[in-house]
CSV table of C-alpha atoms in Angstrom, one decimal:
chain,number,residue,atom,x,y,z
R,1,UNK,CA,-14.7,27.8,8.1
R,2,UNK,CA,-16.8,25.5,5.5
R,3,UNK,CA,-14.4,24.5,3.4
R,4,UNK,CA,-16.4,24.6,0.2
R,5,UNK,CA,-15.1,22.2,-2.5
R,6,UNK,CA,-14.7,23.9,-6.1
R,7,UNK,CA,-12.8,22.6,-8.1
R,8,UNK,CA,-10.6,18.8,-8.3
R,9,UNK,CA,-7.7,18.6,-10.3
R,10,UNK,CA,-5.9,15.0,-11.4
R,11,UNK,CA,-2.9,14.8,-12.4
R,12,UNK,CA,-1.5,11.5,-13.9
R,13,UNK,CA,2.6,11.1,-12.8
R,14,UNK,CA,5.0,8.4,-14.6
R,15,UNK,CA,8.6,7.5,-13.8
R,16,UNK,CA,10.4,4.6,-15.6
R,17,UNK,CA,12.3,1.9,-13.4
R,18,UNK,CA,16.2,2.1,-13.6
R,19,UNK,CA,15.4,-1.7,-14.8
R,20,UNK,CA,12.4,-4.0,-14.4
R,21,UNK,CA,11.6,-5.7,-11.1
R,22,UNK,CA,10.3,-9.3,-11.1
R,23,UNK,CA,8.5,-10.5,-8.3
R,24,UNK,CA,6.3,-13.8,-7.8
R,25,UNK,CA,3.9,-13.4,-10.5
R,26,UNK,CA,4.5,-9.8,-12.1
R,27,UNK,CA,7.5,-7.5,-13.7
R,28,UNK,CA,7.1,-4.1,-13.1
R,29,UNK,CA,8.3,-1.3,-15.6
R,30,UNK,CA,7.5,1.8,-14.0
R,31,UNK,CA,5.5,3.4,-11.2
R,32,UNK,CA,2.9,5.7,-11.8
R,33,UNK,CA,0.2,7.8,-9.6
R,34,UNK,CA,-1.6,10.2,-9.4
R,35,UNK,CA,-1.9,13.5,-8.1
R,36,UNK,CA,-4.9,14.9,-6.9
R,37,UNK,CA,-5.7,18.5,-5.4
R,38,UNK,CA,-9.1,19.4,-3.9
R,39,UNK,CA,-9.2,23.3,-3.8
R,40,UNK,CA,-11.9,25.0,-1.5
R,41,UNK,CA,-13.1,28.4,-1.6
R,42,UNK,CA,-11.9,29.2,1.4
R,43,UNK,CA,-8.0,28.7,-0.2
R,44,UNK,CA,-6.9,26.0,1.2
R,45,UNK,CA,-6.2,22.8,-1.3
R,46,UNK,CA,-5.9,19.3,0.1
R,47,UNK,CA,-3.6,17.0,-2.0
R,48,UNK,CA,-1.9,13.2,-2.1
R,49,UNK,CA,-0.7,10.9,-5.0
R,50,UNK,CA,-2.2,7.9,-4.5
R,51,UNK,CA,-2.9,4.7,-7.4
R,52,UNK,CA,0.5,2.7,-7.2
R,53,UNK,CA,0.6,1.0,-10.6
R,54,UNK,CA,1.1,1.4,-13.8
R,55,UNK,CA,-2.4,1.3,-15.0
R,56,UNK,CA,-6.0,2.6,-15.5
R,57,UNK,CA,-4.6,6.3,-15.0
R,58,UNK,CA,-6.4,8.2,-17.5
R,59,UNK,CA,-9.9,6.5,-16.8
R,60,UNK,CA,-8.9,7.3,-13.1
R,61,UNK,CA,-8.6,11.1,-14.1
R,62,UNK,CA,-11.7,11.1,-16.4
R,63,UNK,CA,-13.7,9.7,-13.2
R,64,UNK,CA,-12.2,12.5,-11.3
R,65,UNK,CA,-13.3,15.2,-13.6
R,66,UNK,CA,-16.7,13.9,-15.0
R,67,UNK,CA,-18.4,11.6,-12.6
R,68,UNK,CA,-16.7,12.6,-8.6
R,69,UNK,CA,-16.4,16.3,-9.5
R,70,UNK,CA,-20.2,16.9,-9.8
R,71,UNK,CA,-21.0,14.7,-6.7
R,72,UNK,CA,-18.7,16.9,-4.5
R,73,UNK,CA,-18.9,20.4,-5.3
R,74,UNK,CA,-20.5,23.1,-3.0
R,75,UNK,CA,-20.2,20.3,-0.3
R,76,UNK,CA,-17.5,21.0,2.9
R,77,UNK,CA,-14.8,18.8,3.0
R,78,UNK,CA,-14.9,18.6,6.2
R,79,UNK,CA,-17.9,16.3,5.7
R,80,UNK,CA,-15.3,13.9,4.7
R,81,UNK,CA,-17.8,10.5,5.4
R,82,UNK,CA,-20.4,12.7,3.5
R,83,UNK,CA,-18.2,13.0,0.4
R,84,UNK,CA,-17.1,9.2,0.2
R,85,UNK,CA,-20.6,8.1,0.2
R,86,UNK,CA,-22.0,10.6,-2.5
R,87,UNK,CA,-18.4,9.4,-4.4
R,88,UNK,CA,-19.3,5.5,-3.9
R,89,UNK,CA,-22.6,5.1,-6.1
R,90,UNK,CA,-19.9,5.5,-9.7
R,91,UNK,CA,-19.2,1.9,-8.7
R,92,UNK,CA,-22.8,0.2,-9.6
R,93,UNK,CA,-21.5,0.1,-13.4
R,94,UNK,CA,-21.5,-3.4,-13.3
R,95,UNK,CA,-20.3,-3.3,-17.2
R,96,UNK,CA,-16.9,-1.6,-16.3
R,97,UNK,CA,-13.7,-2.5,-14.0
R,98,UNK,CA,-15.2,-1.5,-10.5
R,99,UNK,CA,-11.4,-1.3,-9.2
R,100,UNK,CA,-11.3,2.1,-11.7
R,101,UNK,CA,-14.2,4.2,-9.7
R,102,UNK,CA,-13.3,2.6,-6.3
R,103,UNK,CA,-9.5,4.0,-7.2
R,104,UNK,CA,-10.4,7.1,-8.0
R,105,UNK,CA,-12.6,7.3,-5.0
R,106,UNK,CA,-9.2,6.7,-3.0
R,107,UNK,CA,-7.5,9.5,-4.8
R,108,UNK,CA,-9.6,11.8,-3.8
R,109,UNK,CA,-10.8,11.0,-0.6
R,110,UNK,CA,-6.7,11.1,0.8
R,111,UNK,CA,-7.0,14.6,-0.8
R,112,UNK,CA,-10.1,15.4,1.3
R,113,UNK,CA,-8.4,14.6,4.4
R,114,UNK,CA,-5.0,16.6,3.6
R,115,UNK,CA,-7.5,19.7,3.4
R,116,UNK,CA,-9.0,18.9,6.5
R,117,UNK,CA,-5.8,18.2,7.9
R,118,UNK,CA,-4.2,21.7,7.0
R,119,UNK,CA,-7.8,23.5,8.4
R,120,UNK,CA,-7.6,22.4,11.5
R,121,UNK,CA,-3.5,22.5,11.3
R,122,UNK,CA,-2.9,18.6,12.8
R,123,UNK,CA,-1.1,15.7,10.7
R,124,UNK,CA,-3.5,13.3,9.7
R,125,UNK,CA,-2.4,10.9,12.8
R,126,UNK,CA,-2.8,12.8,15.3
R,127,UNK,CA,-6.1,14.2,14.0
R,128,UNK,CA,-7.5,10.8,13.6
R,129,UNK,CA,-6.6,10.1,17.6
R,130,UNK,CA,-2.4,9.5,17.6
R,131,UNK,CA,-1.3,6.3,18.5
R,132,UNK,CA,2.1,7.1,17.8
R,133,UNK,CA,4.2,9.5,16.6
R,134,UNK,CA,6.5,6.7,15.0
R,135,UNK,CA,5.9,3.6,13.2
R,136,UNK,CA,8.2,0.7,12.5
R,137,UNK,CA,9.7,0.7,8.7
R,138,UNK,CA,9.5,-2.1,6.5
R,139,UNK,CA,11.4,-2.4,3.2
R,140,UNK,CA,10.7,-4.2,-0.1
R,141,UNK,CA,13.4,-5.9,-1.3
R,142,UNK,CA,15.0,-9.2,-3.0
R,143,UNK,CA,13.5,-9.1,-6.6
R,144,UNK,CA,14.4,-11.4,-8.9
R,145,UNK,CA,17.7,-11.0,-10.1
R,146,UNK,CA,19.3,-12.5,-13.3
R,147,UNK,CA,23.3,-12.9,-11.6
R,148,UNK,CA,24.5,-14.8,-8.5
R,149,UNK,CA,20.9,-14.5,-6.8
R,150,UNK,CA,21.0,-15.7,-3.4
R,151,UNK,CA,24.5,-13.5,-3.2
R,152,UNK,CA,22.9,-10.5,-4.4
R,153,UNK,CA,19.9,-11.2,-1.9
R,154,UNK,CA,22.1,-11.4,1.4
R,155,UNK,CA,23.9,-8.4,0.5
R,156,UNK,CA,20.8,-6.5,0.1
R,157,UNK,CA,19.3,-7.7,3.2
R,158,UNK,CA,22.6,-6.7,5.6
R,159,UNK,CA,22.3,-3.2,3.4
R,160,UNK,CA,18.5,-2.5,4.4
R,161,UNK,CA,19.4,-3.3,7.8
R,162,UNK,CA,22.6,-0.8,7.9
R,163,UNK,CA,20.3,2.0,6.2
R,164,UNK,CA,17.7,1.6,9.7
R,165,UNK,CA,14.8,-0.5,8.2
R,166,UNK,CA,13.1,-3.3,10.9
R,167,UNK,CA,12.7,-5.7,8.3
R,168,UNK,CA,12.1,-6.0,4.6
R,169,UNK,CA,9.2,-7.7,2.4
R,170,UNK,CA,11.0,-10.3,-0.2
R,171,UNK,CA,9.7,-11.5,-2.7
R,172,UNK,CA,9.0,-15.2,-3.7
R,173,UNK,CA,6.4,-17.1,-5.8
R,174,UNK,CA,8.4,-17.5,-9.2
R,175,UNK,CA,10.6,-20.7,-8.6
R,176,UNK,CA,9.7,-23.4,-7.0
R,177,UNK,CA,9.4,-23.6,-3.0
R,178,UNK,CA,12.7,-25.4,-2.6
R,179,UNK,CA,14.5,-22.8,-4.9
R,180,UNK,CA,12.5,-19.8,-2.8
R,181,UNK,CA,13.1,-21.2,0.4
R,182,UNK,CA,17.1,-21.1,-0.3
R,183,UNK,CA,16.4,-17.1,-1.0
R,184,UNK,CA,14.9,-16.6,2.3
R,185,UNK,CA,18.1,-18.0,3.8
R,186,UNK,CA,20.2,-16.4,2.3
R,187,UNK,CA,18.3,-13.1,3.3
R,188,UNK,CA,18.3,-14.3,7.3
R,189,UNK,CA,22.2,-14.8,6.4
R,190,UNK,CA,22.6,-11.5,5.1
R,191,UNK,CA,20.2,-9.8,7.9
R,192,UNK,CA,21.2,-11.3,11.0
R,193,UNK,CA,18.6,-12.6,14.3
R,194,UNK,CA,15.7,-10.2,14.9
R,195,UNK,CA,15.4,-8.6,11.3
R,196,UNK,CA,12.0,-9.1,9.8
R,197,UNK,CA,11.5,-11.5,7.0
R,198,UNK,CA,8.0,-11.5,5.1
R,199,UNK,CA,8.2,-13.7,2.1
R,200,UNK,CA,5.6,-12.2,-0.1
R,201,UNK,CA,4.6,-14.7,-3.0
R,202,UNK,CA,2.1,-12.6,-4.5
R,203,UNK,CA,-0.3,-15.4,-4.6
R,204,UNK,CA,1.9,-17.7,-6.6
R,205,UNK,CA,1.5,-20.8,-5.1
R,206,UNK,CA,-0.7,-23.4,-5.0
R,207,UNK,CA,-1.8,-24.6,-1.7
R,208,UNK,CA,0.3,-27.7,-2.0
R,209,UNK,CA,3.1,-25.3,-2.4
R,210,UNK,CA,2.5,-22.9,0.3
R,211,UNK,CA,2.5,-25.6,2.9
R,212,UNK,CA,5.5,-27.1,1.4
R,213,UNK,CA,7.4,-23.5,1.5
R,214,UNK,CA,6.0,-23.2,4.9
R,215,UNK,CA,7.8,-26.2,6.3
R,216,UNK,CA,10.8,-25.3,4.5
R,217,UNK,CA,11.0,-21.9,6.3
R,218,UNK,CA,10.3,-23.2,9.8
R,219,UNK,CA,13.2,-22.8,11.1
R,220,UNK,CA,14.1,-19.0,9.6
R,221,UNK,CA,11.7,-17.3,12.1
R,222,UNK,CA,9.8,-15.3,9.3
R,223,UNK,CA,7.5,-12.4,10.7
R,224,UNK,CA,4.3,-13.8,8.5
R,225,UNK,CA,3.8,-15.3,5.2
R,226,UNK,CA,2.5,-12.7,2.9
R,227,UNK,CA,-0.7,-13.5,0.3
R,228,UNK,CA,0.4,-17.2,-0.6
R,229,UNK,CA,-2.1,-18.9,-2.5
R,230,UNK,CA,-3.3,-18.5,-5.6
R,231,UNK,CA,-6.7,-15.9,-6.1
R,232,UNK,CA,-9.3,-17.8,-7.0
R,233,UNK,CA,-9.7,-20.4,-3.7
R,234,UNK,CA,-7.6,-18.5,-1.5
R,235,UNK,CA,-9.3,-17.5,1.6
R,236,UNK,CA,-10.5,-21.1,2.0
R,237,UNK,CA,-6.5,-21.7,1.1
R,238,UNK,CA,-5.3,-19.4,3.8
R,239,UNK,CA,-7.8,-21.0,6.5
R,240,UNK,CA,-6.3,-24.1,5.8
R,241,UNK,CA,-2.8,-23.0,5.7
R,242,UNK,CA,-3.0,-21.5,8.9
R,243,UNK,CA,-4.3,-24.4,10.4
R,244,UNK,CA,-2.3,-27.2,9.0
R,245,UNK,CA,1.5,-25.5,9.2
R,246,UNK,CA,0.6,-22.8,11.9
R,247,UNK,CA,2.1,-20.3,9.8
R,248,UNK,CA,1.2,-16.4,10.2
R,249,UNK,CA,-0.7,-15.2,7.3
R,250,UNK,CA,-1.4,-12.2,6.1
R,251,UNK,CA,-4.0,-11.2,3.3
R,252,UNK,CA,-6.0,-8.4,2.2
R,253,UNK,CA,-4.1,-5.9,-0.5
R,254,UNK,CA,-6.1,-7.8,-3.0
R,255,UNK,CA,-9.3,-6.6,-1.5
R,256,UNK,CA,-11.3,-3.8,-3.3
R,257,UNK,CA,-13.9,-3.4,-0.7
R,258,UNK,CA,-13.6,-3.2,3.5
R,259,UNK,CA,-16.5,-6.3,3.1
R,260,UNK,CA,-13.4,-8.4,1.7
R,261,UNK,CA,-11.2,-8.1,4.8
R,262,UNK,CA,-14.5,-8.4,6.3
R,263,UNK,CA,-15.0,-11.8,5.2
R,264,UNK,CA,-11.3,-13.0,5.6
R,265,UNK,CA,-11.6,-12.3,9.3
R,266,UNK,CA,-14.6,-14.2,10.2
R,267,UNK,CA,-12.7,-17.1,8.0
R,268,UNK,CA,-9.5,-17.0,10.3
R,269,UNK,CA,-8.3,-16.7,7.2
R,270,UNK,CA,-5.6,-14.0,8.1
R,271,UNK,CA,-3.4,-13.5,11.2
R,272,UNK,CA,-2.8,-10.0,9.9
R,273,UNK,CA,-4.4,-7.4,7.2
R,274,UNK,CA,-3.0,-5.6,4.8
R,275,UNK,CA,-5.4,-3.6,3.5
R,276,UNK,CA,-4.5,-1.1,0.7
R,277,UNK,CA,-5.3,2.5,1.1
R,278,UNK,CA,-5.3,3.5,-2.6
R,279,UNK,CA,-6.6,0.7,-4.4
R,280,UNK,CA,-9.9,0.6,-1.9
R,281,UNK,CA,-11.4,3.1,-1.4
R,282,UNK,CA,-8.9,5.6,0.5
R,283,UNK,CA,-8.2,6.1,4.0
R,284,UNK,CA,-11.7,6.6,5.1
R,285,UNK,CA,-12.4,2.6,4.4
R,286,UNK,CA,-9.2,1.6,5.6
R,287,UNK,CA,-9.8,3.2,9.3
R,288,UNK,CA,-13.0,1.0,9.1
R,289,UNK,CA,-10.9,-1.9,8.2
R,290,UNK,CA,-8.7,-1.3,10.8
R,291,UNK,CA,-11.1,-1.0,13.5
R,292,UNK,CA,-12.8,-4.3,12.2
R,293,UNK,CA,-9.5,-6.2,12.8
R,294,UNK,CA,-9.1,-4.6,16.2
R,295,UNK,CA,-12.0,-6.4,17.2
R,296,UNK,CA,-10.9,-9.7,16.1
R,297,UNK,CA,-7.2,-9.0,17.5
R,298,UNK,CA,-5.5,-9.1,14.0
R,299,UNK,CA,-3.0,-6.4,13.5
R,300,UNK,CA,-3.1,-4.6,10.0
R,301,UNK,CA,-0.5,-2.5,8.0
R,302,UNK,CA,-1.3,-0.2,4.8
R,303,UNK,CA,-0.1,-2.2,1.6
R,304,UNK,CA,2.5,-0.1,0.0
R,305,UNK,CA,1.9,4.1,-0.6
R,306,UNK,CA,4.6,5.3,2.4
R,307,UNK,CA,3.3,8.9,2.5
R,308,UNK,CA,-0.3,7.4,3.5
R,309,UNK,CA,0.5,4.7,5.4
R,310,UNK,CA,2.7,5.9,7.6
R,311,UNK,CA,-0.1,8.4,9.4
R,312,UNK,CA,-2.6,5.6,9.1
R,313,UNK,CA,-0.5,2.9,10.7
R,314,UNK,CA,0.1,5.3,13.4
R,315,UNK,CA,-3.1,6.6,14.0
R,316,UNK,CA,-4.4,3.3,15.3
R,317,UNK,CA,-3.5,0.6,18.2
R,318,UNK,CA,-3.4,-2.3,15.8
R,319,UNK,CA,-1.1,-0.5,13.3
R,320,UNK,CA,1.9,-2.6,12.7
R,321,UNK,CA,4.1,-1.0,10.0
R,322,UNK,CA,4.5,0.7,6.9
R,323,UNK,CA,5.7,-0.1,3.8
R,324,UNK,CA,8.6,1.9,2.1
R,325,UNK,CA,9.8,0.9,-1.3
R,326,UNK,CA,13.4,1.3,-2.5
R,327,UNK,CA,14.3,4.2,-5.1
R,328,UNK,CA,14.4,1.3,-8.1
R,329,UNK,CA,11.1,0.5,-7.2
R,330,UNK,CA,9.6,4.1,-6.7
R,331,UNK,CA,11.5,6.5,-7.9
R,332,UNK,CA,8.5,9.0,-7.9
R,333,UNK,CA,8.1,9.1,-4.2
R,334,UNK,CA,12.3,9.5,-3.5
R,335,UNK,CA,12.2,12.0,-6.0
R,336,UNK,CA,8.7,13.7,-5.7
R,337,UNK,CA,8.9,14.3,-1.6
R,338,UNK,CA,11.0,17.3,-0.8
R,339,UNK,CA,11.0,16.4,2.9
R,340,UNK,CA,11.0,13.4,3.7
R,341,UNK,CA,10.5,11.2,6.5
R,342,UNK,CA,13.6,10.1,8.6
R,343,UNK,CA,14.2,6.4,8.9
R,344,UNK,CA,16.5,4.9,12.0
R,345,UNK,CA,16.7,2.5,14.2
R,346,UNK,CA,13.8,0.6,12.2
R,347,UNK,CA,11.4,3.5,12.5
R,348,UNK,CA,10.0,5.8,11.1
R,349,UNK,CA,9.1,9.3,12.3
R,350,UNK,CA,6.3,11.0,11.2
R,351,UNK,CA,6.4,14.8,9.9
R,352,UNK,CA,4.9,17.2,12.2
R,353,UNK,CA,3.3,19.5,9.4
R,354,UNK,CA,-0.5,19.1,8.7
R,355,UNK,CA,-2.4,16.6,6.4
R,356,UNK,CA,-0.2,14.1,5.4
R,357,UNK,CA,3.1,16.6,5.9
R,358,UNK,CA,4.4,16.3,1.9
R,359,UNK,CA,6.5,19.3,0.6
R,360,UNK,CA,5.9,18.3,-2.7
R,361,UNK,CA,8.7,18.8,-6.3
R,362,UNK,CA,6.3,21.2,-7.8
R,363,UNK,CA,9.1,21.5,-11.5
R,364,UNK,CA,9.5,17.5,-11.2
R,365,UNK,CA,5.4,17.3,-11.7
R,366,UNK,CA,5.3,19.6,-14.1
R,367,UNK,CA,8.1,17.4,-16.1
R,368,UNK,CA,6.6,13.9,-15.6
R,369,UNK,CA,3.1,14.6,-16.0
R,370,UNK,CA,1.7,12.2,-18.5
R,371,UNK,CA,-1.4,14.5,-19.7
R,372,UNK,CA,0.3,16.5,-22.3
């Protein structure tokens, strides 16, 4: 079997959130993705949703169709490294937003690798030399709210830790470090001893702040600190953060390139990376990533997008987690996934299908699609 690449369909999906979500330095109104197929001559079609926000969709789908398309047909996708590197020269543009071409890179390649996937007739973790067959399951959780906050934050934390999740990402970053430190008590309140607490400030604090929050946190036995500092000085920031509080760190979702994670480990910058599948490049960097922080002992997890990072964190030694995001902050994915993945006793189990195992809602795409 070659595996001949025809044609590439993208389509863009959009669900509104029940409400808007605030987190350090963002609100977010919807979630959005999309949906890419790779069909072969051969009959099988390799697909994934993949591009988390709500953003940059159709110039991710006019890539697709004018610029990746011609690149990749008549080639096997089985030549999956072959592919990404005849997709990477559309992001030399220096005159347009590189994350654009490197996204739509992503999109496709996790479609490339579903196809292979279902040709050969392995899940994608096991095909890439499974680690595991389960991975731990982290939740994102503890959003701004508008009421009795730190109330509303304990209760959520003791409910994520009923419904089987080994910990939950929370965020911090919009009120002071005094005020967010008082949130992640309440959350070690509401979750109990051994629960996972990652305070994720989406790089909302100064570096001043940072080691201030740090010191005010000392004694709530968080997992890791999660992208502290402020962009534009931060892996100098994060060096020094490390060494000053002795804090864990991690860093690396705001990377477009493997060469940025790169660069953060030779810094000691990071105590752990997480590297995002679908906003750089797809799953063929990120295994690079990943093998990269093997070798400097750091452990790495896949920034969000549940239904690829689940396989990829279990596909390697140093994979730590994944990511799974609560129905008001993706209600695509709850609803989209016919079969989901089971989540207990703080893992999660991987589906035994090939490529990445979805059983997609084919009448919910056709409903939400955002192209008509």
């Amino acid at each position: 079997m070659n595996l001949t690449i025809e044609r590439i369909e993208a389509i863009p999906l959009r669900m509104p959130l029940p409400k808007p979500l605030k987190a350090g330095t963002v609100v977010v109104n919807a979630r959005a993705t999309v949906l890419t197929r790779v069909h072969t001559a051969e009959g099988i079609v390799g697909e994934c949703f993949s591009n988390n926000e709500d953003r940059g969709q159709p110039e991710i789908v006019r890539l697709i169709g004018e610029e990746i398309l011609p690149r990749l047909k008549g080639r096997s996708a089985f030549h999956v490294e072959a592919c990404w590197e005849a997709m990477y020269p559309i992001t030399r543009d220096f005159l347009r937003d590189r994350r654009m071409p490197i996204r739509a890179i992503a999109c496709v390649d996790a479609a490339l690798w579903d196809a292979v996937g279902k040709a050969v007739g392995l899940p994608l973790h096991r095909l890439w030399g499974g680690m595991r067959d389960e991975v731990p399951a982290v939740a994102m959780g503890a959003y701004y709210n508008d009421g009795n906050d730190l109330q509303i934050v304990h209760d959520e934390m003791a409910m994520l830790r009923r419904q089987g999740f080994a910990g939950c990402k929370l965020k911090i970053g919009r009120l002071s470090p005094e005020q967010d430190a008082l949130r992640v008590r309440a959350a070690r309140e509401g979750a109990g001893d051994g629960f996972w607490l990652i305070p994720d400030p989406n790089q909302g604090y100064s570096f001043d702040e940072a080691v201030r929050f740090a010191r005010l946190v000392e004694d709530l036995d968080i997992h890791w600190l999660e992208e502290p500092c402020h962009w534009q000085n931060d892996m100098r920031d994060l060096a020094r953060l490390r060494a000053i509080t002795g804090v864990r760190v991690a860093a690396g979702q705001s990377e477009v390139t493997g060469a940025g994670c790169r660069d953060l480990l030779v810094a000691n910058a990071i105590d752990v990376c997480n590297f995002d599948p679908s906003w750089s490049g797809g799953p063929t960097e990120w295994r690079k990533v990943a093998a990269t922080a093997a070798l400097f002992g750091v452990g790495i997890y896949p920034h969000l997008e549940t239904q690829v990072g689940a396989a990829l964190a279990a596909s390697v030694s140093n994979g730590l987690y994944v990511e799974v995001m609560q129905p008001n902050r993706d209600p695509l994915y709850h609803a989209l996934i016919e079969n989901p993945p089971r989540i207990a006793d703080g893992k999660l189990t991987l589906s035994e299908l090939p490529g990445w195992g979805m059983e997609l809602d084919r009448a919910l795409i056709d409903r939400i699609r955002c192209d008509r």
